XYZ file of C-alpha atoms in Angstrom:
728
model
C 1.399 -32.777 1.748
C 1.432 -33.107 5.543
C 3.837 -30.724 7.257
C 4.203 -32.903 10.362
C 5.516 -35.832 8.314
C 7.746 -33.544 6.243
C 9.193 -32.101 9.455
C 9.797 -35.597 10.855
C 11.685 -36.660 7.729
C 13.562 -33.357 7.707
C 14.766 -33.696 11.292
C 15.628 -37.346 10.714
C 17.803 -36.445 7.720
C 19.459 -33.607 9.645
C 20.305 -35.975 12.525
C 21.771 -38.473 10.078
C 23.907 -35.764 8.541
C 25.090 -34.542 11.933
C 26.096 -38.095 12.864
C 28.273 -38.313 9.774
C 31.722 -37.066 10.729
C 32.661 -36.528 7.093
C 29.705 -34.201 6.575
C 30.487 -32.232 9.718
C 34.129 -31.885 8.749
C 33.595 -31.047 5.054
C 30.727 -28.586 5.476
C 31.225 -27.073 8.926
C 34.774 -27.571 10.209
C 36.786 -27.339 6.995
C 35.554 -23.820 6.052
C 36.609 -22.547 9.479
C 40.101 -24.057 9.141
C 40.818 -23.903 5.419
C 40.822 -20.163 4.798
C 42.863 -19.181 7.894
C 45.437 -21.812 6.927
C 45.495 -20.501 3.370
C 45.821 -16.962 4.706
C 48.723 -17.908 6.961
C 50.448 -19.706 4.102
C 49.916 -16.795 1.732
C 51.129 -14.358 4.370
C 54.268 -16.412 4.935
C 55.135 -16.806 1.275
C 54.383 -13.183 0.457
C 56.610 -12.074 3.301
C 59.298 -14.536 2.261
C 59.443 -13.528 -1.385
C 58.228 -9.930 -1.397
C 60.049 -8.383 1.530
C 63.539 -9.566 0.550
C 65.655 -6.548 -0.505
C 67.097 -6.372 -4.004
C 70.825 -5.737 -4.362
C 71.991 -3.549 -7.252
C 75.652 -3.286 -8.180
C 76.879 -0.048 -9.777
C 80.176 0.066 -11.675
C 81.691 3.529 -12.113
C 79.777 4.962 -9.180
C 82.650 7.319 -8.357
C 82.251 9.046 -11.725
C 78.598 9.762 -10.959
C 79.384 10.999 -7.480
C 82.006 13.439 -8.834
C 79.361 14.902 -11.168
C 76.679 14.972 -8.473
C 78.533 16.238 -5.387
C 80.037 19.581 -4.631
C 78.989 23.153 -5.191
C 79.009 22.766 -8.980
C 76.990 19.570 -9.170
C 75.702 19.059 -12.688
C 73.734 15.837 -12.162
C 71.140 15.105 -9.499
C 72.343 12.447 -7.043
C 71.455 8.834 -7.813
C 72.936 7.190 -4.695
C 73.147 8.317 -1.081
C 75.233 5.974 1.026
C 74.265 2.370 0.360
C 70.783 3.326 -0.902
C 69.377 5.214 -3.827
C 68.609 8.890 -3.243
C 65.580 9.491 -1.041
C 64.156 12.040 -3.485
C 63.614 9.302 -6.047
C 61.037 7.524 -3.873
C 57.576 8.508 -2.775
C 57.771 6.249 0.298
C 60.681 5.375 2.545
C 59.557 1.736 2.764
C 60.168 1.285 -0.957
C 63.669 2.721 -0.580
C 64.581 0.086 1.998
C 63.926 -2.678 -0.522
C 66.804 -1.566 -2.780
C 70.416 -1.943 -1.633
C 73.389 -0.506 -3.558
C 76.940 -1.907 -3.749
C 79.780 -0.502 -5.823
C 82.761 -2.139 -7.477
C 84.598 -2.667 -10.685
C 82.840 -3.824 -13.802
C 84.399 -7.299 -13.983
C 83.939 -7.987 -10.277
C 80.272 -7.023 -10.325
C 79.690 -9.059 -13.505
C 81.088 -12.133 -11.745
C 78.897 -11.521 -8.692
C 75.853 -11.101 -10.962
C 76.611 -14.415 -12.619
C 76.955 -16.124 -9.218
C 73.686 -14.585 -8.031
C 75.201 -12.449 -5.275
C 73.572 -9.356 -6.754
C 70.296 -9.076 -8.689
C 71.054 -6.255 -11.141
C 74.033 -4.282 -12.361
C 74.408 -0.716 -13.679
C 77.612 0.295 -15.490
C 78.817 3.880 -15.979
C 82.003 4.798 -17.809
C 83.576 8.142 -18.649
C 81.821 8.314 -22.023
C 78.322 7.693 -20.675
C 78.796 10.205 -17.833
C 80.098 12.780 -20.331
C 77.014 12.236 -22.492
C 74.795 12.866 -19.482
C 76.674 16.042 -18.604
C 76.609 17.433 -22.147
C 72.961 16.560 -22.780
C 73.598 13.904 -25.385
C 71.267 10.855 -25.453
C 72.734 7.669 -24.063
C 71.550 4.178 -23.118
C 72.170 2.906 -19.628
C 74.088 -0.353 -19.376
C 71.770 -2.525 -17.279
C 72.152 -6.237 -16.679
C 69.860 -8.516 -14.721
C 70.340 -11.753 -12.857
C 69.589 -14.706 -15.102
C 69.755 -12.548 -18.226
C 70.070 -14.600 -21.388
C 73.310 -13.872 -23.307
C 73.917 -10.638 -21.443
C 77.577 -10.627 -22.470
C 76.651 -10.731 -26.136
C 74.148 -7.881 -26.025
C 75.001 -5.153 -28.493
C 75.750 -1.646 -27.177
C 72.674 0.535 -27.163
C 70.232 -2.388 -27.203
C 67.214 -1.592 -25.030
C 65.635 -5.056 -24.691
C 66.599 -7.356 -21.833
C 65.501 -10.981 -21.731
C 65.543 -12.910 -18.488
C 63.742 -15.921 -17.055
C 64.948 -15.449 -13.480
C 62.360 -14.351 -10.907
C 64.966 -12.386 -8.934
C 65.988 -10.494 -12.066
C 62.377 -9.663 -12.860
C 61.795 -8.404 -9.334
C 64.973 -6.316 -9.500
C 63.833 -4.687 -12.736
C 60.353 -3.953 -11.352
C 61.884 -2.101 -8.400
C 64.788 -0.445 -10.209
C 62.931 0.856 -13.282
C 60.759 3.397 -11.356
C 63.893 4.722 -9.633
C 65.692 5.252 -12.945
C 62.627 6.963 -14.417
C 62.493 9.331 -11.445
C 66.243 10.057 -11.838
C 65.728 10.770 -15.548
C 62.984 13.256 -14.658
C 65.316 14.966 -12.181
C 68.008 15.242 -14.875
C 65.477 16.892 -17.216
C 64.540 19.407 -14.517
C 68.208 20.190 -13.876
C 68.869 20.781 -17.573
C 65.840 23.067 -17.851
C 67.072 25.128 -14.907
C 70.554 25.419 -16.437
C 69.106 26.647 -19.726
C 66.684 29.026 -18.040
C 63.822 27.322 -19.818
C 60.378 26.813 -18.319
C 59.934 23.924 -15.957
C 58.706 20.577 -17.352
C 55.301 21.363 -15.852
C 54.927 24.102 -18.493
C 54.311 21.409 -21.114
C 51.613 19.840 -18.904
C 48.883 22.507 -18.472
C 46.596 20.118 -16.577
C 46.561 16.651 -15.101
C 43.948 14.008 -15.828
C 42.637 12.378 -12.665
C 43.492 8.711 -12.381
C 40.771 6.119 -11.963
C 40.728 4.255 -8.685
C 37.952 1.739 -8.219
C 36.279 1.853 -4.844
C 36.745 -1.227 -2.754
C 32.953 -1.588 -2.574
C 32.802 -1.872 -6.372
C 35.483 -4.554 -6.416
C 33.703 -6.493 -3.700
C 30.338 -6.182 -5.470
C 31.841 -8.022 -8.445
C 33.448 -10.805 -6.405
C 30.875 -11.326 -3.655
C 27.986 -12.556 -5.904
C 30.334 -15.012 -7.585
C 31.356 -16.401 -4.202
C 27.757 -16.652 -2.979
C 26.694 -18.624 -6.055
C 29.597 -21.059 -5.940
C 29.418 -21.536 -2.155
C 25.682 -22.234 -2.376
C 26.324 -24.901 -4.985
C 29.245 -26.571 -3.221
C 27.271 -26.639 0.027
C 24.442 -28.552 -1.662
C 26.504 -31.105 -3.585
C 27.684 -33.461 -0.847
C 24.503 -33.506 1.319
C 22.338 -34.181 -1.759
C 24.476 -37.145 -2.762
C 24.470 -38.506 0.789
C 20.716 -38.235 1.473
C 19.767 -39.776 -1.891
C 22.438 -41.950 -3.487
C 24.120 -42.604 -0.140
C 20.873 -43.875 1.337
C 20.559 -46.341 -1.522
C 24.019 -47.692 -0.752
C 23.280 -47.995 2.980
C 20.062 -49.915 2.255
C 17.812 -47.593 4.262
C 15.839 -46.276 1.299
C 13.436 -49.238 1.387
C 12.541 -48.577 5.035
C 11.730 -44.977 4.238
C 9.591 -45.909 1.232
C 7.318 -48.278 3.189
C 6.613 -45.617 5.808
C 3.274 -43.724 5.807
C 5.001 -40.755 4.167
C 4.181 -40.083 0.544
C 6.911 -39.743 -2.061
C 6.422 -35.977 -2.286
C 6.799 -35.662 1.503
C 10.018 -37.684 1.392
C 11.415 -35.425 -1.331
C 10.357 -32.312 0.610
C 12.130 -33.526 3.761
C 15.338 -34.317 1.891
C 15.159 -31.000 0.040
C 14.842 -29.019 3.280
C 17.838 -30.893 4.696
C 20.035 -30.087 1.717
C 18.763 -26.483 1.703
C 19.669 -26.061 5.373
C 23.189 -27.430 4.989
C 23.770 -25.485 1.780
C 22.840 -22.218 3.488
C 24.918 -22.928 6.602
C 27.919 -24.019 4.553
C 27.743 -20.921 2.342
C 27.495 -18.602 5.363
C 30.444 -20.297 7.091
C 32.566 -20.272 3.938
C 31.893 -16.609 3.231
C 32.355 -15.616 6.864
C 35.639 -17.471 7.200
C 36.879 -16.151 3.866
C 35.913 -12.574 4.723
C 37.569 -12.699 8.135
C 40.736 -14.204 6.646
C 40.863 -11.554 3.919
C 40.422 -8.790 6.473
C 42.996 -10.273 8.853
C 45.734 -10.941 6.316
C 44.877 -8.378 3.659
C 47.695 -6.065 4.712
C 50.209 -8.736 3.726
C 49.045 -8.463 0.120
C 49.878 -4.753 -0.124
C 53.305 -3.761 -1.328
C 55.027 -0.860 0.423
C 53.910 2.458 -0.955
C 50.814 1.133 -2.651
C 47.307 2.326 -1.919
C 45.961 -1.192 -1.702
C 42.840 -1.582 0.361
C 41.218 -4.916 1.079
C 37.597 -4.584 -0.073
C 35.129 -5.280 2.700
C 31.347 -5.414 2.373
C 28.981 -2.999 4.017
C 26.174 -4.070 6.328
C 23.574 -3.580 3.588
C 25.630 -5.682 1.179
C 25.805 -8.507 3.696
C 22.060 -8.256 4.307
C 21.220 -8.424 0.599
C 23.689 -11.262 0.172
C 21.904 -13.301 2.825
C 18.482 -12.484 1.326
C 19.509 -13.790 -2.104
C 21.465 -16.665 -0.592
C 18.241 -18.373 0.516
C 16.588 -18.688 -2.941
C 19.916 -19.530 -4.574
C 20.606 -22.279 -2.050
C 17.041 -23.540 -2.521
C 17.455 -23.668 -6.293
C 20.747 -25.549 -6.139
C 19.398 -27.885 -3.457
C 16.402 -28.834 -5.607
C 18.552 -29.452 -8.690
C 21.124 -31.465 -6.724
C 18.414 -33.603 -5.092
C 16.833 -34.311 -8.491
C 20.169 -35.386 -9.962
C 21.258 -37.333 -6.882
C 18.009 -39.349 -6.816
C 18.769 -40.623 -10.301
C 22.282 -41.743 -9.289
C 22.777 -45.371 -8.291
C 25.761 -44.665 -6.021
C 27.667 -41.778 -4.506
C 30.341 -42.213 -7.156
C 27.782 -41.899 -9.936
C 26.219 -38.948 -8.138
C 29.519 -37.100 -8.287
C 29.680 -37.771 -12.024
C 26.189 -36.308 -12.461
C 26.810 -33.215 -10.372
C 30.163 -32.203 -11.871
C 28.558 -30.948 -15.135
C 26.224 -28.879 -12.958
C 29.266 -27.224 -11.396
C 30.729 -26.414 -14.813
C 27.459 -24.962 -16.126
C 27.029 -22.880 -12.962
C 30.568 -21.563 -13.277
C 29.969 -20.490 -16.875
C 26.688 -18.771 -16.006
C 28.319 -16.955 -13.102
C 31.285 -15.782 -15.169
C 28.811 -13.940 -17.423
C 28.092 -11.575 -14.530
C 31.819 -10.754 -14.278
C 32.240 -9.822 -17.936
C 32.748 -6.108 -18.688
C 29.526 -4.407 -19.710
C 27.222 -7.071 -18.318
C 24.205 -5.524 -16.610
C 20.807 -6.615 -15.379
C 18.323 -6.766 -18.269
C 14.971 -8.522 -18.777
C 16.758 -11.216 -20.757
C 19.394 -11.929 -18.093
C 16.765 -11.870 -15.348
C 15.275 -15.073 -16.791
C 18.580 -16.953 -16.557
C 18.599 -18.530 -13.080
C 22.200 -18.053 -11.943
C 23.254 -15.055 -14.040
C 20.183 -13.009 -13.120
C 20.669 -13.551 -9.386
C 24.370 -12.627 -9.564
C 23.685 -9.442 -11.547
C 20.841 -8.486 -9.216
C 23.106 -8.876 -6.197
C 25.705 -6.653 -7.883
C 23.102 -3.935 -8.412
C 21.876 -4.231 -4.820
C 25.393 -3.967 -3.405
C 26.206 -0.916 -5.547
C 22.990 0.907 -4.595
C 23.744 3.871 -2.331
C 20.116 4.866 -1.709
C 16.748 3.140 -1.814
C 15.990 4.868 -5.130
C 18.913 3.038 -6.753
C 17.661 -0.402 -5.713
C 16.254 -2.233 -8.776
C 12.901 -3.074 -7.205
C 11.362 -3.934 -10.567
C 13.851 -6.768 -11.086
C 13.303 -8.509 -7.751
C 10.260 -10.350 -9.069
C 11.635 -11.235 -12.539
C 14.774 -12.694 -10.931
C 13.291 -14.484 -7.920
C 10.200 -15.830 -9.690
C 12.169 -17.858 -12.291
C 14.334 -19.220 -9.468
C 11.196 -20.406 -7.684
C 9.794 -21.906 -10.901
C 13.036 -23.746 -11.673
C 13.173 -24.996 -8.090
C 9.594 -26.268 -8.346
C 10.304 -28.035 -11.644
C 13.392 -29.716 -10.186
C 11.395 -30.923 -7.176
C 8.658 -32.235 -9.448
C 11.302 -34.129 -11.392
C 12.668 -35.585 -8.152
C 9.151 -36.632 -7.056
C 8.573 -38.228 -10.456
C 11.779 -40.243 -10.041
C 10.807 -41.285 -6.504
C 7.566 -42.657 -7.939
C 9.527 -44.808 -10.395
C 10.937 -47.982 -8.872
C 13.083 -48.478 -11.964
C 15.019 -45.377 -10.930
C 15.135 -46.059 -7.195
C 16.205 -49.698 -7.285
C 18.326 -49.988 -10.373
C 21.707 -51.487 -9.595
C 25.109 -50.600 -10.884
C 26.177 -52.831 -13.728
C 29.258 -53.272 -15.821
C 28.921 -52.222 -19.428
C 30.105 -54.533 -22.178
C 29.960 -52.267 -25.194
C 29.833 -55.102 -27.717
C 27.014 -56.972 -25.979
C 25.134 -53.735 -25.390
C 25.253 -52.816 -29.085
C 24.172 -56.323 -30.116
C 21.225 -56.253 -27.721
C 20.323 -52.739 -28.819
C 20.171 -53.748 -32.480
C 18.555 -57.157 -31.860
C 15.922 -56.363 -29.239
C 14.365 -53.297 -30.819
C 11.652 -51.384 -29.038
C 8.716 -49.961 -31.013
C 9.645 -46.406 -29.991
C 12.902 -44.809 -28.818
C 13.694 -44.248 -25.153
C 14.394 -40.846 -23.541
C 18.085 -41.743 -23.375
C 18.154 -42.385 -27.104
C 16.357 -39.080 -27.689
C 18.976 -37.195 -25.673
C 21.749 -39.100 -27.470
C 20.234 -38.006 -30.788
C 20.262 -34.373 -29.655
C 23.909 -34.602 -28.557
C 24.849 -36.270 -31.842
C 23.159 -33.451 -33.765
C 25.131 -30.845 -31.820
C 28.449 -32.647 -32.375
C 27.855 -33.216 -36.085
C 26.646 -29.667 -36.576
C 29.800 -28.315 -34.924
C 32.303 -30.361 -36.927
C 30.418 -30.055 -40.198
C 30.316 -26.296 -39.661
C 34.122 -26.264 -39.566
C 34.387 -28.158 -42.861
C 31.670 -26.198 -44.663
C 32.858 -22.722 -43.656
C 34.423 -22.166 -47.089
C 31.420 -23.342 -49.119
C 28.718 -21.065 -50.543
C 25.908 -20.384 -48.116
C 23.218 -22.518 -49.713
C 25.559 -25.476 -50.152
C 26.695 -25.225 -46.530
C 23.081 -25.082 -45.337
C 22.239 -28.163 -47.384
C 25.140 -30.181 -45.959
C 24.466 -29.090 -42.375
C 20.741 -29.792 -42.541
C 20.880 -33.141 -44.312
C 24.013 -34.632 -42.729
C 23.946 -32.836 -39.389
C 20.237 -32.638 -38.538
C 18.211 -35.150 -40.565
C 20.646 -38.059 -40.790
C 20.983 -38.856 -37.026
C 17.232 -39.287 -36.294
C 16.574 -41.212 -39.511
C 19.448 -43.662 -38.955
C 18.647 -44.088 -35.261
C 14.982 -44.736 -36.049
C 15.925 -47.380 -38.629
C 18.523 -49.091 -36.422
C 17.031 -48.797 -32.928
C 13.250 -49.035 -33.368
C 10.895 -51.555 -34.931
C 8.455 -48.860 -36.140
C 10.608 -46.130 -37.760
C 7.680 -44.502 -39.572
C 5.692 -44.196 -36.344
C 8.808 -42.957 -34.544
C 9.316 -40.143 -37.049
C 5.564 -39.450 -37.370
C 5.707 -40.015 -41.137
C 2.018 -40.527 -41.786
C -1.027 -38.546 -42.881
C -2.361 -36.106 -40.301
C -5.644 -36.917 -38.608
C -8.181 -34.301 -37.566
C -9.190 -34.681 -33.895
C -12.946 -34.693 -34.482
C -15.693 -33.268 -36.645
C -16.526 -33.476 -40.328
C -12.860 -33.470 -41.441
C -12.227 -37.070 -40.391
C -11.607 -38.235 -43.946
C -8.021 -38.490 -45.145
C -8.292 -35.811 -47.818
C -10.404 -33.429 -45.743
C -8.100 -33.897 -42.759
C -5.055 -32.982 -44.836
C -6.789 -29.916 -46.273
C -7.920 -28.802 -42.817
C -4.418 -29.086 -41.354
C -2.961 -27.389 -44.439
C -5.228 -24.376 -44.009
C -4.638 -24.215 -40.265
C -0.848 -24.431 -40.653
C -0.689 -21.760 -43.357
C -2.914 -19.415 -41.356
C -0.861 -19.954 -38.210
C 2.409 -19.428 -40.105
C 1.159 -16.124 -41.532
C -0.036 -14.980 -38.110
C 3.091 -15.944 -36.173
C 5.591 -14.329 -38.520
C 4.862 -10.701 -37.655
C 4.863 -10.873 -33.832
C 7.856 -13.213 -33.792
C 9.935 -10.975 -36.065
C 8.978 -7.920 -34.009
C 9.995 -9.723 -30.815
C 13.365 -10.599 -32.331
C 13.803 -6.998 -33.515
C 13.065 -5.763 -29.995
C 15.755 -8.065 -28.609
C 18.229 -6.950 -31.286
C 17.475 -3.285 -30.529
C 18.236 -3.976 -26.870
C 21.684 -5.314 -27.774
C 23.396 -3.142 -30.456
C 26.252 -5.619 -30.807
C 23.794 -8.189 -32.148
C 22.571 -5.760 -34.814
C 26.142 -5.169 -35.978
C 26.780 -8.909 -36.004
C 23.652 -9.528 -38.090
C 24.663 -6.828 -40.562
C 28.111 -8.354 -40.978
C 26.543 -11.798 -41.339
C 24.177 -10.518 -44.029
C 27.125 -9.069 -45.947
C 28.989 -12.375 -45.800
C 25.961 -14.392 -46.890
C 25.664 -12.658 -50.294
C 22.337 -14.294 -51.130
C 22.197 -13.414 -54.830
C 20.694 -16.705 -56.034
C 17.230 -17.029 -57.516
C 14.320 -16.674 -55.134
C 13.033 -20.206 -55.778
C 16.425 -21.683 -54.865
C 16.569 -19.684 -51.635
C 13.054 -20.831 -50.744
C 14.018 -24.443 -51.400
C 17.243 -24.408 -49.359
C 16.311 -21.965 -46.583
C 12.533 -22.215 -46.241
C 11.706 -25.849 -47.076
C 14.785 -27.982 -46.336
C 15.408 -26.814 -42.711
C 11.774 -27.419 -41.620
C 11.831 -30.966 -42.994
C 15.144 -31.829 -41.332
C 14.407 -30.117 -38.016
C 10.933 -31.619 -37.733
C 12.329 -35.116 -38.324
C 14.763 -34.559 -35.475
C 12.893 -32.579 -32.816
C 9.195 -33.333 -33.367
C 9.964 -36.773 -34.737
C 12.622 -38.816 -32.952
C 13.345 -36.594 -29.929
C 9.751 -35.722 -28.987
C 8.630 -39.315 -29.543
C 11.472 -40.670 -27.396
C 10.823 -38.252 -24.543
C 7.118 -39.062 -24.630
C 7.673 -42.767 -23.894
C 8.574 -42.040 -20.249
C 7.559 -38.443 -19.584
C 4.126 -36.893 -19.628
C 3.026 -35.198 -22.819
C 3.421 -31.739 -21.292
C 6.950 -32.366 -20.023
C 8.001 -33.992 -23.294
C 6.779 -30.952 -25.246
C 8.542 -28.522 -22.905
C 11.863 -30.380 -22.966
C 11.865 -30.952 -26.730
C 11.074 -27.268 -27.324
C 13.892 -26.257 -25.005
C 16.320 -28.546 -26.843
C 15.077 -27.078 -30.135
C 15.860 -23.570 -28.870
C 19.310 -24.566 -27.575
C 20.186 -26.282 -30.851
C 19.951 -22.982 -32.729
C 22.852 -21.657 -30.648
C 21.546 -18.091 -30.321
C 20.933 -17.140 -26.674
C 19.213 -13.883 -27.633
C 16.569 -15.738 -29.659
C 16.173 -18.481 -27.086
C 12.718 -17.419 -25.879
C 11.152 -16.806 -29.349
C 12.580 -20.083 -30.655
C 11.324 -21.921 -27.576
C 7.804 -20.562 -28.142
C 8.016 -21.559 -31.791
C 9.001 -25.065 -30.690
C 5.953 -25.268 -28.418
C 3.620 -24.477 -31.318
C 5.352 -27.018 -33.561
C 5.123 -29.697 -30.858
C 1.390 -29.042 -30.420
C 0.851 -29.420 -34.160
C 2.761 -32.720 -34.194
C 1.053 -34.288 -31.178
C -2.477 -33.170 -32.100
C -2.240 -34.283 -35.732
C -0.006 -37.323 -35.243
C 2.082 -36.209 -38.223
C 4.994 -33.954 -39.095
C 3.200 -32.505 -42.125
C 1.369 -29.618 -40.344
C 4.535 -28.603 -38.524
C 6.596 -28.688 -41.717
C 4.018 -26.539 -43.524
C 3.812 -24.042 -40.661
C 7.601 -23.946 -40.301
C 8.095 -23.536 -44.056
C 5.564 -20.690 -44.261
C 7.292 -18.873 -41.408
C 10.773 -19.312 -42.928
C 9.474 -18.506 -46.396
C 8.087 -15.163 -45.265
C 11.458 -14.272 -43.743
C 13.333 -15.295 -46.921
C 10.931 -13.401 -49.196
C 11.057 -10.317 -46.999
C 14.848 -10.235 -47.173
C 14.862 -10.910 -50.912
C 12.415 -8.084 -51.651
C 14.439 -5.642 -49.576
C 17.646 -6.555 -51.443
C 15.934 -6.494 -54.849
C 13.593 -3.519 -54.653
C 13.572 -2.889 -58.419
C 13.143 -6.530 -59.429
C 10.301 -6.956 -56.951
C 8.051 -4.823 -59.176
C 7.641 -7.839 -61.449
C 6.018 -9.812 -58.638
C 2.635 -9.452 -57.019
C 2.051 -6.992 -54.208
C 3.940 -8.090 -51.102
C 2.879 -6.744 -47.696
C 6.054 -7.863 -45.905
C 8.685 -5.884 -47.818
C 9.863 -4.293 -44.602
C 9.317 -6.135 -41.336
C 9.651 -2.856 -39.498
C 6.360 -1.673 -41.053
C 4.175 -4.119 -39.140
C 1.439 -1.927 -37.737
C -0.486 -2.398 -34.540
C -3.691 -3.523 -36.307
C -1.805 -6.335 -38.031
C -0.004 -7.320 -34.824
C -3.215 -7.321 -32.779
C -5.050 -9.331 -35.418
C -2.172 -11.804 -35.670
C -2.072 -12.135 -31.900
C -5.772 -12.942 -31.720
C -5.425 -15.611 -34.419
C -2.434 -17.145 -32.618
C -4.233 -17.259 -29.273
C -7.349 -18.857 -30.759
C -5.439 -21.546 -32.656
C -2.985 -22.359 -29.841
C -5.758 -22.557 -27.224
C -7.767 -24.839 -29.515
C -4.711 -27.055 -30.090
C -3.949 -27.221 -26.363
C -7.509 -28.328 -25.602
C -7.431 -31.144 -28.136
C -6.302 -34.543 -26.830
C -3.007 -35.860 -28.100
C -3.381 -38.774 -30.466
C -2.329 -42.122 -28.931
C 1.204 -43.201 -29.725
C 1.396 -45.665 -32.577
C 3.373 -48.435 -30.888
C 2.173 -51.244 -33.073
C -0.650 -52.553 -30.913
C -3.316 -50.900 -33.024
């Protein structure tokens, strides 16, 4: 890759973007105008609706004043002038927001109905006498917009209203009435000569007040992630799909620049604009929050607008660069595949949704940076930024997680760029034109003009169909016994889609599903029988070796997350696997491998391999296999298991070795659980070394690891058998 050519393409793309007034406005001008305008609007509406005083009408106020004034006052004052008593407020500003008017009961009720006042308190001779004599009583309180206030029974303590003014009046009046009630209690205690109310409260528990830095450390990473993504969306669509629409892509392709240099130049352009847009958005948002934050605080509150420290801003900018690079690479890869800007927006919207979900994980209570989360591209970066912003000293900085978080980001960025380069090398992707879809004609052509093997699109459609069927079948089979539910889910939800699609969409269904005898790569086991025996021995040996390390890895993950252990224990109780061992082996150890191998190493892997390289097809099919199990905490072990199964399928040309290996692995897990649940009955069987998976010793693990490495390395070095497309 020649840097001079990459720089030329980069500067050319930047100039094109700067000439586009829409780009300048959306990415550079709009962030500087949007947030101040939103701040001004919020400030205006908050001032308009929050600062308006609430008017409270009090009927029978003279009775209260007679009991509160004079030398023999028996009740603490509730009203002073046209306001409530100053002693009932902690701040004078809050007192100004409550205005008091007095009148007769019927007059105030009419004004409340008209909306002239927001709340109404009624005192009569009986209620005042109850207060003076220490008898319990219920205040008569009515609110504006109260539903059936006239029909409310005496003594009822629930008020229903749908009026915003009535709700605001209650929120401001209730603390005043509570403070007045406390003053009445103090007055009664003094009259009786009893200890003060503080006697019953020997100590006070400090209240929790989150520091503004903590609040900002939760919000700031979320904003950085989303701003980095939004800043990369529009430029990526414009430099890729937009260039196709303008007809300038052909000129660029016939230039001396290679396809990788073109992708690098476009990537740097999107990366630059994503970073600038994120910085401008965050800067404008931060300045607006600081400028208008005081408008959000109610009088008397201790609200403080959280503002970042200098170190937090520095760490935010450091992590902004790799995040923007990651999103830029992914957006470029997706935008290259789009035929138009409209289609590019359709492709990139799911990316926004997935990013939002991954970022929300970092905001959940109890989420913290762990080795597992560090491998997730967006979640790991957000959690790392939270830790960096909360660090008070250099010792608190999680230095050990910088590499595990940034390295996967770089790897994912590299893979996305390689995907984009691969698409640039395919003229079918670059020059395909938008076409109208006639569903009927498309289905007829699909069933009439069958290809020997499925396409990558059909492989992905099969995976999506499996997920959908598995979800809905799971709802209908939730009440069935476990083994019956597993049988329905595996046969109808996993095996049926690839088998039907292979029969309907391909001309060689057996070759598509790899339903043939395995072939040994080379050597004396070239005969059909010897080849089958060789693969049988290899698969059984590999299944025995993999079981121990894989179970220990899963146990280590479960030990890291106690909630998973509790969930597994509850799941084991609900399963109630009390059937015969042979039936459990049939339904749990043999049936799932057959169905899953037909789907993932049969139809899906074969379809991906028609367009992608063997390595990429194996990686993607293994990743889909891990996602299909729906357990994020076993994602990595299941992905590694999928890699081994894919190697067995491609090197043997058959599903048989993978099914045997998969069945041995599942069978060991089923037998181990059965022996632990049936300790007494297990004495009738032969000696079993896997009665407790926690007893795997280091010698067994080391020996198993050596066997796994030897077999996997040998499989990786063997050439994949040529696809059986019907020519041979």
